[in-house]
mmCIF file of C-alpha atoms in Angstrom:
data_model
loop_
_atom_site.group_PDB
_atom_site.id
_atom_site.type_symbol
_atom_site.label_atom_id
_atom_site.label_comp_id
_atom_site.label_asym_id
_atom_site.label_seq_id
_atom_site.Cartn_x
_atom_site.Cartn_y
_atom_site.Cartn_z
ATOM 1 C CA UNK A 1 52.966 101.475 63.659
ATOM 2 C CA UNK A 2 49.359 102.427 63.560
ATOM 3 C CA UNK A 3 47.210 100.384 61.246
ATOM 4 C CA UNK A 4 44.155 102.181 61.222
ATOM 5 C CA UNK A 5 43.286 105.898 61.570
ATOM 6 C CA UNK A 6 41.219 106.882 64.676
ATOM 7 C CA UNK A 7 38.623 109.194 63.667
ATOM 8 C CA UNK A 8 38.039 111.863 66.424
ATOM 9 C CA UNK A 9 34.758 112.748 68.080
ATOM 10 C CA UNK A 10 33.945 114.581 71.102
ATOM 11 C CA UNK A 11 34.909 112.981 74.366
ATOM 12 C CA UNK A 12 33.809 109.026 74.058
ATOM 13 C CA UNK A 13 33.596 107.556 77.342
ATOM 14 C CA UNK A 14 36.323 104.891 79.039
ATOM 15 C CA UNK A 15 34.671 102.313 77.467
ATOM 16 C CA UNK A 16 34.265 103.254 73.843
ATOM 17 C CA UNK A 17 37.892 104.905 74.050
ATOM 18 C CA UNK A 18 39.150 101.251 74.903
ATOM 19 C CA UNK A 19 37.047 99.723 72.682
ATOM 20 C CA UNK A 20 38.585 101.952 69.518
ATOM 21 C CA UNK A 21 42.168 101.505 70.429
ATOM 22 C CA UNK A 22 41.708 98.210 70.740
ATOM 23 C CA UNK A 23 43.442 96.545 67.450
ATOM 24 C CA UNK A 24 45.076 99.967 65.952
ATOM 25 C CA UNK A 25 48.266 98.812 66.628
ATOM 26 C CA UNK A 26 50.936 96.133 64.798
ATOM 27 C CA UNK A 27 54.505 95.585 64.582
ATOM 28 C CA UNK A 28 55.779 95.231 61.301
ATOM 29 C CA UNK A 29 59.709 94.535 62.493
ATOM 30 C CA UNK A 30 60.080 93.019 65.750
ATOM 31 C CA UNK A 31 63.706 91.690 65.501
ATOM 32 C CA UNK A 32 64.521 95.595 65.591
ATOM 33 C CA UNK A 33 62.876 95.924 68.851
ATOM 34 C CA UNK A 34 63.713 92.656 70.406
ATOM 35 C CA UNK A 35 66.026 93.524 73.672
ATOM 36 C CA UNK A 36 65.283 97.519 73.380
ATOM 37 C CA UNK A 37 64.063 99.911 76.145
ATOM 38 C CA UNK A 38 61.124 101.810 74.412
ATOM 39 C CA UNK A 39 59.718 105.106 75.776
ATOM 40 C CA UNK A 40 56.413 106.095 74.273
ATOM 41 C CA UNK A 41 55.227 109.729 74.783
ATOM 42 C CA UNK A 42 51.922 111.069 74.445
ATOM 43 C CA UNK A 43 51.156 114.858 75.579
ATOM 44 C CA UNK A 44 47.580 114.030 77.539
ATOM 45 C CA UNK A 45 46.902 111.147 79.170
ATOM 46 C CA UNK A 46 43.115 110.943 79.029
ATOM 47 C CA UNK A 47 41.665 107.232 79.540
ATOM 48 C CA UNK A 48 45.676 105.675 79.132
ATOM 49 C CA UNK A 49 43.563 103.358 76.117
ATOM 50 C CA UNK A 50 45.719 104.416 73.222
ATOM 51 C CA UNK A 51 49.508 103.590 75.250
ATOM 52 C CA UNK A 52 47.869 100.283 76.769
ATOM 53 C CA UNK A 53 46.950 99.163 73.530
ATOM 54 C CA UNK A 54 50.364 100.363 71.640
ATOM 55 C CA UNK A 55 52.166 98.916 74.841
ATOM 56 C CA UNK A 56 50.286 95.717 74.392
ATOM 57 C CA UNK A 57 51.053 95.525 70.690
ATOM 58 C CA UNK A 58 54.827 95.644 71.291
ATOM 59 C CA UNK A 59 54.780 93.318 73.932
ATOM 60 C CA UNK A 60 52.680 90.924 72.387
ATOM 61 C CA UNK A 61 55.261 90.690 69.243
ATOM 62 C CA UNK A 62 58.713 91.576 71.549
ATOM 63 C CA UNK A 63 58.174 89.739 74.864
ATOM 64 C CA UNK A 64 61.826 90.822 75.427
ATOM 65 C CA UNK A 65 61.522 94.449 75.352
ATOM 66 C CA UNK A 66 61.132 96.595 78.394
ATOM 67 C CA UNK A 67 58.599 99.618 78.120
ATOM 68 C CA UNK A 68 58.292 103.009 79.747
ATOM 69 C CA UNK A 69 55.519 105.888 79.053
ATOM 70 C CA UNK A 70 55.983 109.710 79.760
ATOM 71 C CA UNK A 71 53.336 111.985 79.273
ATOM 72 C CA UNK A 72 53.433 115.794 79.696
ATOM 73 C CA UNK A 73 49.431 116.560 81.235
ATOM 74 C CA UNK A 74 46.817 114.029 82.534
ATOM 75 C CA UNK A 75 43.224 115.092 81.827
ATOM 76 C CA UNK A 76 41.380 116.416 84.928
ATOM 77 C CA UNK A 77 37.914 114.895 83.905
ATOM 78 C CA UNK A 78 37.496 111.487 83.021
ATOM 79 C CA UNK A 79 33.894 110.002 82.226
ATOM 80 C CA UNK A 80 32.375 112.559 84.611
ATOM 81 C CA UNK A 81 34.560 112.022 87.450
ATOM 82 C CA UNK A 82 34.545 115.546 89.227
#
């Protein structure tokens, strides 16, 4: 569950990316996770801020449950990298 909206702007860098996604994420039921494989899928993998920190929430409240991440495209450019 997302508890805060992330507004959008052009591009941030690593850092700030990380920095925004840092507390967006709570579970509100964690007895209906606890013991479940979850697969969370985002369609571009830019800085991987946003599934760390929506990883780390789930873990944090379900120590028991086991995590895996697809993605469908990972961005090219990353903080200037060439």
């Amino acid at each position: 569950l997302r508890v805060s909206i992330l507004v959008r702007r052009p591009r941030p860098s690593s850092g700030a990316r990380w920095a925004a996604v840092g507390i967006l994420f709570s579970v509100v039921n964690p007895k209906a996770l606890s013991g479940k494989h979850i697969l969370l899928v985002d369609d571009v993998l830019t800085t991987g801020a946003t599934l760390a920190s929506l990883a780390s929430a789930i873990l944090a409240s379900v120590p028991d449950a086991r995590i895996s991440i697809a993605t469908l495209a990972v961005s090219r450019k990353i903080d200037g990298a060439k």
